[in-house]
Backbone as a printed PyTorch tensor [residue, N CA C, xyz], in Angstrom:
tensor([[[ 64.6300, -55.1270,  14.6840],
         [ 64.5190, -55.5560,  13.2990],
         [ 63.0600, -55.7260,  12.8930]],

        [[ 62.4730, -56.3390,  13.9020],
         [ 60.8330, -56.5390,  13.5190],
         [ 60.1470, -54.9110,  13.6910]],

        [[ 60.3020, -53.7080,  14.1490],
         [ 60.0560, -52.7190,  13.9250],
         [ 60.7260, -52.0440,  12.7530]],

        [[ 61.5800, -52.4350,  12.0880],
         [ 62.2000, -51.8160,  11.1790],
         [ 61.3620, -52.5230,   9.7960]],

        [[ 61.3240, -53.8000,  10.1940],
         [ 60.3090, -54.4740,   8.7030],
         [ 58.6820, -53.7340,   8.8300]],

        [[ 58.3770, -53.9710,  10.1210],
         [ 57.3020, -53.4040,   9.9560],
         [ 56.5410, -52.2480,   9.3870]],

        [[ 57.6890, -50.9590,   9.8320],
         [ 57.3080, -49.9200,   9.1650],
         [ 57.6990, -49.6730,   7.7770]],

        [[ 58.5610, -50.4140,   7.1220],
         [ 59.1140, -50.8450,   5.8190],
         [ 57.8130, -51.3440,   4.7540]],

        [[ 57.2490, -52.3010,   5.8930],
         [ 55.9330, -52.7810,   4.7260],
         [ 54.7230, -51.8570,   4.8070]],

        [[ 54.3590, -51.2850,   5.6690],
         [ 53.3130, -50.5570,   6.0560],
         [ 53.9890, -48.6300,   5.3510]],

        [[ 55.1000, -48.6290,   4.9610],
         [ 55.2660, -47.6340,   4.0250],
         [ 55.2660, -47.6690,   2.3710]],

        [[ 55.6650, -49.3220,   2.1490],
         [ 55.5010, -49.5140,   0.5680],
         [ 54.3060, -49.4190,   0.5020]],

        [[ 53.3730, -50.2440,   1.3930],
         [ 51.6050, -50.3820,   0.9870],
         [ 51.2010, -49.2950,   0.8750]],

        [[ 51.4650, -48.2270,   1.8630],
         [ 50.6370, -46.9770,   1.7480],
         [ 51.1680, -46.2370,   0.4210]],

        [[ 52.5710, -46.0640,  -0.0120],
         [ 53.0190, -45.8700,  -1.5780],
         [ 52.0290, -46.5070,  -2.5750]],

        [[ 51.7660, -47.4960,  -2.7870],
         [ 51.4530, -48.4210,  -3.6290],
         [ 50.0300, -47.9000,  -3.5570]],

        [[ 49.3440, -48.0460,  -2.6880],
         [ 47.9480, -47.4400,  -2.8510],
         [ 47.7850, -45.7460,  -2.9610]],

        [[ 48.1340, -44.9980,  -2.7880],
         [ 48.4440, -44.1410,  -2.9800],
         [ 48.6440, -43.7460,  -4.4740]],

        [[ 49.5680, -44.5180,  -5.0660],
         [ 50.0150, -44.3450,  -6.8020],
         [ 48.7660, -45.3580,  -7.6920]],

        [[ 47.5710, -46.2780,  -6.5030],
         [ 47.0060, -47.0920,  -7.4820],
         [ 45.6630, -45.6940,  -7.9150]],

        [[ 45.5680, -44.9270,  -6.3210],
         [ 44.4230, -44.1590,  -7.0390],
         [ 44.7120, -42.8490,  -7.9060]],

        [[ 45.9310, -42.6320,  -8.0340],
         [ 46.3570, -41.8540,  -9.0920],
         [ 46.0180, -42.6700, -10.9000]],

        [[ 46.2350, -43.4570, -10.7140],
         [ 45.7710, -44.0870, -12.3130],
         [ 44.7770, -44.4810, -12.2180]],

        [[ 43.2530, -44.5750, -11.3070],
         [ 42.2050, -44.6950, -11.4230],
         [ 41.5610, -43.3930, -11.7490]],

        [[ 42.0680, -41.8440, -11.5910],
         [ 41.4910, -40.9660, -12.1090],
         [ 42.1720, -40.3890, -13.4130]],

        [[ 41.0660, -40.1520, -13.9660],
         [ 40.9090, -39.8360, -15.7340],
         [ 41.9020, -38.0650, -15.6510]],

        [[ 42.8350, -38.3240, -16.1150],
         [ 43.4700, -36.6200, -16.5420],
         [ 42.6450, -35.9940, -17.2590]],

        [[ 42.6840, -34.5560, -17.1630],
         [ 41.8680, -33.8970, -18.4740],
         [ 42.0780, -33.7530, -19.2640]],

        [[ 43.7440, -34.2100, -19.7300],
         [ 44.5820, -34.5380, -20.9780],
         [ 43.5540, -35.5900, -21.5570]],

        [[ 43.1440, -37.0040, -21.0380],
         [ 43.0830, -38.3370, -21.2750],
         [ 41.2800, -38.1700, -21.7420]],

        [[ 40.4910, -37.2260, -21.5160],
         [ 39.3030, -37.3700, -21.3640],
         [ 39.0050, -36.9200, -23.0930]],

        [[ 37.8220, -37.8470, -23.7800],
         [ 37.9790, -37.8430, -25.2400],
         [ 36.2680, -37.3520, -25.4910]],

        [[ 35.7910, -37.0140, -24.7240],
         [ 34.2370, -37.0110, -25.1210],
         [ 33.4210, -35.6570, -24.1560]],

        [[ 32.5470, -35.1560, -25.0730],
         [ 31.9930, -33.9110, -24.4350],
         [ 30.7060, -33.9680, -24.7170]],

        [[ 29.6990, -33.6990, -23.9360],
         [ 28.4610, -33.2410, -23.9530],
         [ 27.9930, -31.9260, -23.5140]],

        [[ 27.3240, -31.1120, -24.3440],
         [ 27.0260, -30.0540, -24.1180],
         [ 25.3080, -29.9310, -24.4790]],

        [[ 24.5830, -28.2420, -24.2310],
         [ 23.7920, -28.3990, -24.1010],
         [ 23.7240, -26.3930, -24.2060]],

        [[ 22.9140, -26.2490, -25.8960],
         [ 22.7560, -24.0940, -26.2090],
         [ 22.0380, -23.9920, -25.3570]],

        [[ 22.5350, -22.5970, -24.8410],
         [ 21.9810, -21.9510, -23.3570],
         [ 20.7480, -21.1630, -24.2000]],

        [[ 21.8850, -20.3410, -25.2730],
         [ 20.5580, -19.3390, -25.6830],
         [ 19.1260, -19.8330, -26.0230]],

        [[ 19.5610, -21.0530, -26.9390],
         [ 18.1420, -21.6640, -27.2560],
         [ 17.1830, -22.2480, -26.5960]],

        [[ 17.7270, -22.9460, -25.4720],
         [ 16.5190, -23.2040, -24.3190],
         [ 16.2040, -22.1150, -23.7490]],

        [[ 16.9220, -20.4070, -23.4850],
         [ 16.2850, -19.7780, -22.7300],
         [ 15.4410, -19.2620, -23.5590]],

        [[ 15.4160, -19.3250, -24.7130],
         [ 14.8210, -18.0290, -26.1830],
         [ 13.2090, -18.6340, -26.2760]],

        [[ 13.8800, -20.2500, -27.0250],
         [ 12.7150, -20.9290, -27.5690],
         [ 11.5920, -21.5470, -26.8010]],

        [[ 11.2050, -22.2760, -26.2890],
         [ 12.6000, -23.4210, -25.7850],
         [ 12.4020, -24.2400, -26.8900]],

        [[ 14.2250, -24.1740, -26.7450],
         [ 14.9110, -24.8190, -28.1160],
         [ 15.9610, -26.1250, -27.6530]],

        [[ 15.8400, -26.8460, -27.5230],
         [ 16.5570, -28.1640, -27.2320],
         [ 17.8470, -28.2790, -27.8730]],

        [[ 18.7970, -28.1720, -27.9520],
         [ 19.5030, -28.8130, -28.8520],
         [ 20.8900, -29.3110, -27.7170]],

        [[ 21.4150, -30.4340, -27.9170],
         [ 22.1630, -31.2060, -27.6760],
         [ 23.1110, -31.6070, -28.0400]],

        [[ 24.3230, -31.5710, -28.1730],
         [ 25.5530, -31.4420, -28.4710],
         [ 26.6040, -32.8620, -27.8450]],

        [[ 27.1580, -33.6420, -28.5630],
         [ 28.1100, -34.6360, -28.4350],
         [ 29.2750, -33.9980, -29.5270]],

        [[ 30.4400, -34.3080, -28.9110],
         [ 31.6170, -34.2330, -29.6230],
         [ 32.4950, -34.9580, -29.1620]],

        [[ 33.4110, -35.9450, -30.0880],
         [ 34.4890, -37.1300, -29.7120],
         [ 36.0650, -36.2490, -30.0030]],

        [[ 36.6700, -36.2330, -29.1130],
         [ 38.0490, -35.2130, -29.2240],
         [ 39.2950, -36.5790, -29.9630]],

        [[ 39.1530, -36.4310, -31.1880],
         [ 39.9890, -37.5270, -31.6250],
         [ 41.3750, -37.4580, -31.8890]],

        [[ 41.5880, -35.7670, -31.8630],
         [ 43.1710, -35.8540, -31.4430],
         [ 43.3320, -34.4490, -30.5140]],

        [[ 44.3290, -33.8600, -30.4310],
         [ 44.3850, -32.2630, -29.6310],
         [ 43.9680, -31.3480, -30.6380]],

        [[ 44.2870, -31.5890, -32.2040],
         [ 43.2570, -30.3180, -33.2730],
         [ 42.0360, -30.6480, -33.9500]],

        [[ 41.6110, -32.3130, -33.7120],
         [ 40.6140, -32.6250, -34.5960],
         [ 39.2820, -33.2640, -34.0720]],

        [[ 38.2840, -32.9920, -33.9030],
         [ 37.2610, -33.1450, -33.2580],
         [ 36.0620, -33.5640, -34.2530]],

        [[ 35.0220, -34.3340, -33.9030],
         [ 33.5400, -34.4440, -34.7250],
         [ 32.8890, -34.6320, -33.4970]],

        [[ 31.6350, -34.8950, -34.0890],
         [ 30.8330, -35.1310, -33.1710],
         [ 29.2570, -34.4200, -33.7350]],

        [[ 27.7080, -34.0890, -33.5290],
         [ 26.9300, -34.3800, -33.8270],
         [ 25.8110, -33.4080, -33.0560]],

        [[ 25.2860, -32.7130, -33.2400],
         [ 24.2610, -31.9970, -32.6360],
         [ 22.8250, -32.3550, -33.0880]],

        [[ 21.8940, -32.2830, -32.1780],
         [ 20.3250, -32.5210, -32.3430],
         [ 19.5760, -31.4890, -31.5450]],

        [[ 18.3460, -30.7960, -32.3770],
         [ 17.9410, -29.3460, -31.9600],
         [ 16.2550, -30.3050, -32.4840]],

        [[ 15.6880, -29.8090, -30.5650],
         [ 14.1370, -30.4570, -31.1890],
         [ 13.9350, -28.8370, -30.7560]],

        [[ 12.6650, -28.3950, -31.2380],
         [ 11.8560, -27.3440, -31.1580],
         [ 10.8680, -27.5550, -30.5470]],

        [[ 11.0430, -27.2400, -29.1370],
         [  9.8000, -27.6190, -28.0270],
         [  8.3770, -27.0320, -27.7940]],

        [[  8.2390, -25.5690, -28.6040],
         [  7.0420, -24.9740, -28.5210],
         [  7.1590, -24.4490, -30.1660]],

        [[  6.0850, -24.8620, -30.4130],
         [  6.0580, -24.8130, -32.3200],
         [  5.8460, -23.5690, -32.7460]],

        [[  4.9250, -22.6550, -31.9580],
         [  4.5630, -21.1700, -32.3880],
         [  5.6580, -19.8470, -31.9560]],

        [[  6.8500, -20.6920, -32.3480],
         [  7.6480, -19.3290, -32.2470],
         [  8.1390, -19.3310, -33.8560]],

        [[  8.5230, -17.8660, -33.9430],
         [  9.4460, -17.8940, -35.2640],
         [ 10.3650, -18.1990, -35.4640]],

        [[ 10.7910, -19.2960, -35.0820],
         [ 11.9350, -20.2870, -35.4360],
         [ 11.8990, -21.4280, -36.1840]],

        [[ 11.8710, -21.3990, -37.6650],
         [ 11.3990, -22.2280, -38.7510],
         [ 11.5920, -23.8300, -38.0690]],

        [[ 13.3900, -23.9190, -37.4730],
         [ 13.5690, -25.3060, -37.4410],
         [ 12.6740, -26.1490, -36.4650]],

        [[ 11.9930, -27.0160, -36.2450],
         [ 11.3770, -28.0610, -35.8170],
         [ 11.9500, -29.1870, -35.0700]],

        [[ 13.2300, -29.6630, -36.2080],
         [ 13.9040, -30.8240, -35.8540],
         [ 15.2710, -30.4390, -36.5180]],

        [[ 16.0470, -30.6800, -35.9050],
         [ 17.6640, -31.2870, -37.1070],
         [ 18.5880, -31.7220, -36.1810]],

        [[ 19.3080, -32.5150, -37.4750],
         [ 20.7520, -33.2660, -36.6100],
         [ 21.6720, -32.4420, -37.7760]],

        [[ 23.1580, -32.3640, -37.1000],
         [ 23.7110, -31.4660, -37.7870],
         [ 25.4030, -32.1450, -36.9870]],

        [[ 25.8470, -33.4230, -37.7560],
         [ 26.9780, -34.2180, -37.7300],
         [ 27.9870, -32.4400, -38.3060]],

        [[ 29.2680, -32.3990, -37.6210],
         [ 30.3120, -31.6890, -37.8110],
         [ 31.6280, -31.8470, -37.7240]],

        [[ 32.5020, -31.4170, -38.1660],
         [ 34.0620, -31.8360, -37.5050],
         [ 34.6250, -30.4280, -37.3990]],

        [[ 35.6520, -29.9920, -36.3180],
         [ 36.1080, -29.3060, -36.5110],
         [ 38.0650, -29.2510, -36.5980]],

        [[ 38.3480, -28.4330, -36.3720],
         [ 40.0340, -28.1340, -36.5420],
         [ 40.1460, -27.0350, -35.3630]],

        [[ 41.0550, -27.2760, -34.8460],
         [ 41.6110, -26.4240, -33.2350],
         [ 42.6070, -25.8090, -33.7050]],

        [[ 43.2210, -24.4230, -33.6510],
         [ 44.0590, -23.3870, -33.5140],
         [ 44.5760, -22.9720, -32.3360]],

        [[ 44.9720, -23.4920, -31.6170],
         [ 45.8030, -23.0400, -30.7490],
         [ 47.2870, -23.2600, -30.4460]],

        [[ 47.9100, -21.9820, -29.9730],
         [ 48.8980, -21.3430, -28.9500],
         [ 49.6230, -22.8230, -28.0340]],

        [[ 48.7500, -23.2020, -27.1410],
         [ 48.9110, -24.1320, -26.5170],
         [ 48.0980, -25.2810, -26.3160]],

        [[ 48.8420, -26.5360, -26.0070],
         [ 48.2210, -27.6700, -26.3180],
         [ 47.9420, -28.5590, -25.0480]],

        [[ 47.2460, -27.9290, -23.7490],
         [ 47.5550, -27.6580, -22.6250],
         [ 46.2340, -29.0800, -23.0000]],

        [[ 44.9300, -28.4500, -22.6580],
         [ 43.8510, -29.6750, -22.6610],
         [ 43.7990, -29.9010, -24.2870]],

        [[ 44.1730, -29.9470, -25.2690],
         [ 43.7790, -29.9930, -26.7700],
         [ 42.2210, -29.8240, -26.8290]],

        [[ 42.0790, -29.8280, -27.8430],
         [ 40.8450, -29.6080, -28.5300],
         [ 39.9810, -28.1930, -27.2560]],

        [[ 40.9200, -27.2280, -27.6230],
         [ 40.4130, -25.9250, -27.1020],
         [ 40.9260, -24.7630, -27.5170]],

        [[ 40.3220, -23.2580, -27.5740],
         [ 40.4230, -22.4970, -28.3980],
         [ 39.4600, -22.1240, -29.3320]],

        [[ 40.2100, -21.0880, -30.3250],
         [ 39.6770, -21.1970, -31.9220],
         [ 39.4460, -22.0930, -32.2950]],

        [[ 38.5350, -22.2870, -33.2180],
         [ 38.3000, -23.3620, -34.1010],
         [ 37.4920, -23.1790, -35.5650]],

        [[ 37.6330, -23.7770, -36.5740],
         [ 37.0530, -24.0270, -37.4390],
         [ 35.7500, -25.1270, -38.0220]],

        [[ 34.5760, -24.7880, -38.3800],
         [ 34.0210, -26.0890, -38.4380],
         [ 33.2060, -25.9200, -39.6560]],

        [[ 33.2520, -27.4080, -40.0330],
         [ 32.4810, -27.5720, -41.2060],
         [ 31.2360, -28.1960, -40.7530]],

        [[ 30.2330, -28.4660, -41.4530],
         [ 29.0770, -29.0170, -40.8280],
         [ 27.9870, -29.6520, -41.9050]],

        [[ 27.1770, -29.9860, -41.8370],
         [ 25.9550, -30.8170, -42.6460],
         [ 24.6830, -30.6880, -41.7500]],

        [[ 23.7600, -29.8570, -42.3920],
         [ 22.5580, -30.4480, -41.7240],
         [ 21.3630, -30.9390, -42.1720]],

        [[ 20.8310, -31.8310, -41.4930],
         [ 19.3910, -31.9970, -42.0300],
         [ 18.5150, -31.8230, -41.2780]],

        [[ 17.1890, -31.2490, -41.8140],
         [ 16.3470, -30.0380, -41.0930],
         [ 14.9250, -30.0210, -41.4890]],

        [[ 13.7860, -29.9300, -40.5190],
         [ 12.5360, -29.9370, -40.9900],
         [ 12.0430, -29.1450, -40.2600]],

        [[ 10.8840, -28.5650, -40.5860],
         [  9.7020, -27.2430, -39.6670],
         [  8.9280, -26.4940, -40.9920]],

        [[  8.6780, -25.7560, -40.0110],
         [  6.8290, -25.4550, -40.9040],
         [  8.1420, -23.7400, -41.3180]],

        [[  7.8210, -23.4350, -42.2470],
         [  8.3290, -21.8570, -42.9830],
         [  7.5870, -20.7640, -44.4050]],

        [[  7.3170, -19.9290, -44.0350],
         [  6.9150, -18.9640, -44.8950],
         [  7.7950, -18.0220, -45.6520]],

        [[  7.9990, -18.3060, -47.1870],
         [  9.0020, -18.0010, -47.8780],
         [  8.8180, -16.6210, -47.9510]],

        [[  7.9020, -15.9140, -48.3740],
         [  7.1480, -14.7800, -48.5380],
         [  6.9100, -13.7060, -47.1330]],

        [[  6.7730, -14.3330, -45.7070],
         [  6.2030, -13.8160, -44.7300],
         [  4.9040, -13.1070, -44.7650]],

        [[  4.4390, -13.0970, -45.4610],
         [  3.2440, -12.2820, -45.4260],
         [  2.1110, -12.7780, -44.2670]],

        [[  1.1340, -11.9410, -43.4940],
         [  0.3000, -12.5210, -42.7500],
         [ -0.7470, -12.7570, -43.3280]],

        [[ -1.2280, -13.7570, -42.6650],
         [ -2.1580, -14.6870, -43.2060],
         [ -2.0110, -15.8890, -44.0980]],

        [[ -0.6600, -16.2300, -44.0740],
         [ -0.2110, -17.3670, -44.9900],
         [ -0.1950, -18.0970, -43.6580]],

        [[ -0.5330, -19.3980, -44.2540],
         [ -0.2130, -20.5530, -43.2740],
         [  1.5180, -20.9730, -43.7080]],

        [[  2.1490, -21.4110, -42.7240],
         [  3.3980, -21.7100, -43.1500],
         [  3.4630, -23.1650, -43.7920]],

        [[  4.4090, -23.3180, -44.5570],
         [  4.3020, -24.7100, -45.6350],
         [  5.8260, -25.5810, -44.4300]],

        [[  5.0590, -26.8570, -44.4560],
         [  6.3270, -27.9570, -44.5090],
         [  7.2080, -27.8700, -44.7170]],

        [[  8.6000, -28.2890, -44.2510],
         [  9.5850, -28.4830, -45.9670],
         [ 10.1320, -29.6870, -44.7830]],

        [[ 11.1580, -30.3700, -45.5450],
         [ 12.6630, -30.5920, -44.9240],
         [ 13.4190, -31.0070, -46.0090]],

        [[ 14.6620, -30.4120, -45.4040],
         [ 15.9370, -30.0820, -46.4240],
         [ 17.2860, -30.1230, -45.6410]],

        [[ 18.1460, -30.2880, -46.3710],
         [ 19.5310, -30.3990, -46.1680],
         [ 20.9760, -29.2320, -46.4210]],

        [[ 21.4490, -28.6460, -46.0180],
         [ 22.3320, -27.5740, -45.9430],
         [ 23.9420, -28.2420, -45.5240]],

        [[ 24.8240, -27.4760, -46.2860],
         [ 26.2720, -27.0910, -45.8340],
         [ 26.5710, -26.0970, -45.4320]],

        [[ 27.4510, -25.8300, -44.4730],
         [ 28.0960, -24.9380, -44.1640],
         [ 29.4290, -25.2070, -42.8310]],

        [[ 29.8840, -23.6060, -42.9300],
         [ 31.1580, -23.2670, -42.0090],
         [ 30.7020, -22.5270, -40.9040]],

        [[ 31.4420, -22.7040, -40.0080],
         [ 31.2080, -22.2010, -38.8750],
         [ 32.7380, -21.7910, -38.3560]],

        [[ 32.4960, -20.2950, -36.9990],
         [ 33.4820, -20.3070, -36.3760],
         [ 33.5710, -20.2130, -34.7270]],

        [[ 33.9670, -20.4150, -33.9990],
         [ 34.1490, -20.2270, -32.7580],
         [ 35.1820, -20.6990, -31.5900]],

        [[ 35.1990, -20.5650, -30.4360],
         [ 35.9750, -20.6470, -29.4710],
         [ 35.7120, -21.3240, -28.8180]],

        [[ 35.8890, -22.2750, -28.0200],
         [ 36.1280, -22.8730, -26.5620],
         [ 37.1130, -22.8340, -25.2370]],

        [[ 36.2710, -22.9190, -24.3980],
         [ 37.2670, -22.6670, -22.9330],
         [ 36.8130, -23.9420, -22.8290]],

        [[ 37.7020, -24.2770, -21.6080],
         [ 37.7840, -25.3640, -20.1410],
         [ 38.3280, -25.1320, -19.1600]],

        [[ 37.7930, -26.0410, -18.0950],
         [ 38.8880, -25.6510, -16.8910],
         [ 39.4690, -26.7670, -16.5660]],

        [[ 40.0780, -27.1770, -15.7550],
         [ 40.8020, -28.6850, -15.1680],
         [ 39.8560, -29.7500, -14.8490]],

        [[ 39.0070, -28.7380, -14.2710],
         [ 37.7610, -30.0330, -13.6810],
         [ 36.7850, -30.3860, -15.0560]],

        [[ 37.2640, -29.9020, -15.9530],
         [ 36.2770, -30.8590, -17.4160],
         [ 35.0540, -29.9230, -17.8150]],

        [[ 34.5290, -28.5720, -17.0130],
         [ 34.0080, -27.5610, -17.6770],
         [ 33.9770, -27.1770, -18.7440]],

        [[ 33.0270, -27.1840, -19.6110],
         [ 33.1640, -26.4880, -21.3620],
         [ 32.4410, -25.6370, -21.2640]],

        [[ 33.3040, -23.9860, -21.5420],
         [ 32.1820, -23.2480, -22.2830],
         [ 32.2520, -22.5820, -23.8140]],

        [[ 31.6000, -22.6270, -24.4740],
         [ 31.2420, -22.5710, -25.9490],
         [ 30.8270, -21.4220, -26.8720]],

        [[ 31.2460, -21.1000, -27.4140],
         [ 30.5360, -19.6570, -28.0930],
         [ 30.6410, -20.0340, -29.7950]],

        [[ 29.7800, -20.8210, -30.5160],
         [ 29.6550, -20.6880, -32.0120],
         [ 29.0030, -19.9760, -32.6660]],

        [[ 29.4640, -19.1770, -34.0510],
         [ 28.4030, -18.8250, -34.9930],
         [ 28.9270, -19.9730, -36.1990]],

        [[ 27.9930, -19.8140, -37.3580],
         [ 28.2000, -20.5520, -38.5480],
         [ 26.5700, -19.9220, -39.1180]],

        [[ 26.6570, -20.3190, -40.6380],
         [ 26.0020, -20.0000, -42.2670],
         [ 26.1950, -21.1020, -43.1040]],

        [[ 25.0890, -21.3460, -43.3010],
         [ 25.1770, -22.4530, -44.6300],
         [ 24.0790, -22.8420, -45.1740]],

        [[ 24.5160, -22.9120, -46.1900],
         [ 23.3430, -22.6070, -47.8160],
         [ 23.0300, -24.0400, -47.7760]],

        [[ 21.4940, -23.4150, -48.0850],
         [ 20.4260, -24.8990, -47.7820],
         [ 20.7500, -25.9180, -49.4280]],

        [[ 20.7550, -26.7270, -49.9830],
         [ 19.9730, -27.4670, -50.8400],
         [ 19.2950, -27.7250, -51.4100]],

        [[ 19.3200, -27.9260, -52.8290],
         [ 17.4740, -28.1510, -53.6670],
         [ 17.0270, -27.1590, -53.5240]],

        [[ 15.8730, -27.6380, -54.4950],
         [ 15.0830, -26.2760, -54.9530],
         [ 13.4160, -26.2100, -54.3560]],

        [[ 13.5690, -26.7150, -53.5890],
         [ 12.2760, -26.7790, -52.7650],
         [ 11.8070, -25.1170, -52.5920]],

        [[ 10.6320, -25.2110, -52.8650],
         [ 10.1790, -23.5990, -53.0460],
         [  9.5190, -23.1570, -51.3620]],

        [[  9.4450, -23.9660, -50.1680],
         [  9.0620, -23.4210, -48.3520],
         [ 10.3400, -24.1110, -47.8890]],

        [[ 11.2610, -23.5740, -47.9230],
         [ 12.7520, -23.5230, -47.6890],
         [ 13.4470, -22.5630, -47.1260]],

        [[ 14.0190, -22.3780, -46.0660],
         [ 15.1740, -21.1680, -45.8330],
         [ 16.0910, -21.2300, -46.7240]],

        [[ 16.9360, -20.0980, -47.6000],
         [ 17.6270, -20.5110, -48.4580],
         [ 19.0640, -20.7380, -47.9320]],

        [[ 18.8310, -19.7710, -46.6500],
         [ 20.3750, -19.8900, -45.2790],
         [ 19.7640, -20.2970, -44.1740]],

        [[ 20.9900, -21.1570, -43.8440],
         [ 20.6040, -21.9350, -42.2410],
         [ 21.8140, -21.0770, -41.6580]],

        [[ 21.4470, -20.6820, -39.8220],
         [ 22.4330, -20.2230, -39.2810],
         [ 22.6740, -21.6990, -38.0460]],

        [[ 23.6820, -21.0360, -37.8330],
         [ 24.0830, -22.1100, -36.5980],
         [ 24.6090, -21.2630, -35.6190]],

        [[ 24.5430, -21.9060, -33.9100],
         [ 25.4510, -20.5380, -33.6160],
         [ 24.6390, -20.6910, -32.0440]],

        [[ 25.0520, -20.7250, -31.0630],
         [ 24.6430, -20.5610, -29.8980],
         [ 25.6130, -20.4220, -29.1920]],

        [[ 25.3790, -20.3560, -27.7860],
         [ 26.4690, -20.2130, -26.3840],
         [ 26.3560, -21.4990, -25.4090]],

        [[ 27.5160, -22.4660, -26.1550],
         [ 26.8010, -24.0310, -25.1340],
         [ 27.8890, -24.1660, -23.9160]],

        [[ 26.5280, -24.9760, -23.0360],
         [ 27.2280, -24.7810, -21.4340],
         [ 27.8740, -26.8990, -21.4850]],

        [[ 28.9460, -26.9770, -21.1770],
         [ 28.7490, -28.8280, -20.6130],
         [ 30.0920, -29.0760, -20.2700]],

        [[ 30.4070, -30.4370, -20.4150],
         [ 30.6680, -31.2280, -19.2670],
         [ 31.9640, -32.1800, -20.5250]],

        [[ 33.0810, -31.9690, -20.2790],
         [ 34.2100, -32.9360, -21.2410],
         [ 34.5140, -34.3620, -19.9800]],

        [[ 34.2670, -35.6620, -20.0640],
         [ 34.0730, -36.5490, -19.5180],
         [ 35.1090, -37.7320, -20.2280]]])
């Protein structure tokens, strides 16, 4: 009888711990937050930009990008911007949500040196300005919380500021991490 209790308790415990470290790890269903990080633009520019997104349901997402411009003498007008977005998910299946197609709207605000004219020998003028636009693209994942990213997007700048892009693009290939 005392071998029969024994292995009785020494099989619930090992159950019990067993099922406690199953609810100490995060599903990839359960995981609501992503950080990413454009490949193209750090390899091009180097172009910084940084990527947060909060997965607030399986089709609806926001979240916030910031693009510093690390070497100033390239032809890449932007300098600085943050560029808050939300998007909408299209998919087939609702396996990890917030993956797939997608739709996005966006806002940005934006500063760097630009030459409306291009001509050489102009010094480029200041500006900063503000733009809307849409965007479209895809996302993958894998189980282990991998994101990979492929956006384009267009959107018409604001005001009438005369050293202005009159279109902002958006649009890189971001590599990161859903946590």
């Amino acid at each position: 009888m005392k071998n029969f209790l024994l292995i009785t308790v020494v099989m619930v415990t090992a159950f019990g711990f067993g099922q406690e470290k199953d609810k100490d790890k995060v599903s990839i269903f359960n995981r609501k937050h992503e950080i990413k990080v454009g490949a193209i633009h750090l390899l091009a520019g180097p172009i910084l930009e940084g990527t947060y997104e909060h997965i607030y349901s399986k089709d609806f997402t926001f979240g916030s990008s910031i693009l510093i411009n690390l070497n100033n003498t390239t032809y890449y007008s932007d300098e600085f911007s943050v560029t808050p977005f939300a998007r909408f998910y299209f998919q087939e299946t609702k396996e990890y949500g917030a993956q797939g197609f997608f739709v996005e709207g966006f806002a940005k605000y934006f500063s760097g040196k630009y030459d409306k004219y291009n001509q050489f020998g102009n010094t480029p003028k200041s500006f900063s300005s503000a733009a809307l636009g849409l965007g479209l693209g895809k996302k993958w994942i894998n189980s282990s919380g991998f994101v990979f990213e492929a956006l384009v997007g267009v959107g018409r700048t604001l005001g009438g500021a005369d050293y202005k892009p009159d279109v902002v693009f958006r649009g890189d290939l971001s590599i990161g991490y859903r946590f």
